[in-house]
Amino acid sequence: MTQAVLDQYLIGTTGEIFPLGNAGGFSGCQLWRLQGQGGDYCLRRWPTGTRPDRQRWIHDVLYFAHEHGCHPLVAPLRSRSGCSLVEHAGHCWELTPWATGSADFATRPSVDRLKSAIEFLANFHRVTARYHLKSSVSANLQQ
């Protein structure tokens, strides 16, 4: 099933596809790590019932943030058809470049690491607050 989704992207898988389960997350997603011609990738299958319109909106916000300097934010890749989300077998799927590192703050806490995380989060919020400025105004507000 994952190969049918990966065929929608221009990454040319080159190795094994490693199932990661939900990798300790709370979203209900299933994750796979794989190798492609451009490096490593993460394939994410959203749970049944995920609203594609909501996921596309989230992806648009991530693209906006990435384009406006929120690095090392990882944004989904676009499929062959130009979409950030592939619908297949009753699920929404997305593919992102693999983000290196590990969530190990609990075992390696430091003031500098906490400060860095908070600064990134604050910058993300500053940038994404401007996203709504480019969105259309609600019909209720136009009255």
Tab-separated table of C-alpha atoms in Angstrom, residues 12 17 29 31 35 56 59 73 76 81 83 99 101 105-106 108-109 114 117 121 128 136:
chain	number	residue	atom	x	y	z
A	12	GLY	CA	12.674	7.453	-6.519
A	17	ILE	CA	10.785	1.140	3.864
A	29	CYS	CA	-0.720	8.609	12.460
A	31	LEU	CA	4.892	6.554	10.067
A	35	GLN	CA	15.395	6.342	1.461
A	56	ARG	CA	-4.235	21.174	3.356
A	59	HIS	CA	0.235	22.433	5.049
A	73	LEU	CA	10.768	23.609	9.902
A	76	PRO	CA	5.420	18.356	3.222
A	81	SER	CA	-0.018	16.501	-9.236
A	83	CYS	CA	-0.811	18.473	-3.979
A	99	ALA	CA	14.133	15.586	10.164
A	101	GLY	CA	17.656	14.671	15.672
A	105	PHE	CA	15.031	17.108	26.221
A	106	ALA	CA	13.779	15.018	29.147
A	108	ARG	CA	19.350	16.110	28.273
A	109	PRO	CA	17.704	19.299	29.588
A	114	LEU	CA	14.867	25.354	26.313
A	117	ALA	CA	12.952	25.936	21.559
A	121	LEU	CA	8.104	28.674	18.831
A	128	THR	CA	2.140	32.455	11.117
A	136	SER	CA	-9.785	36.072	2.588
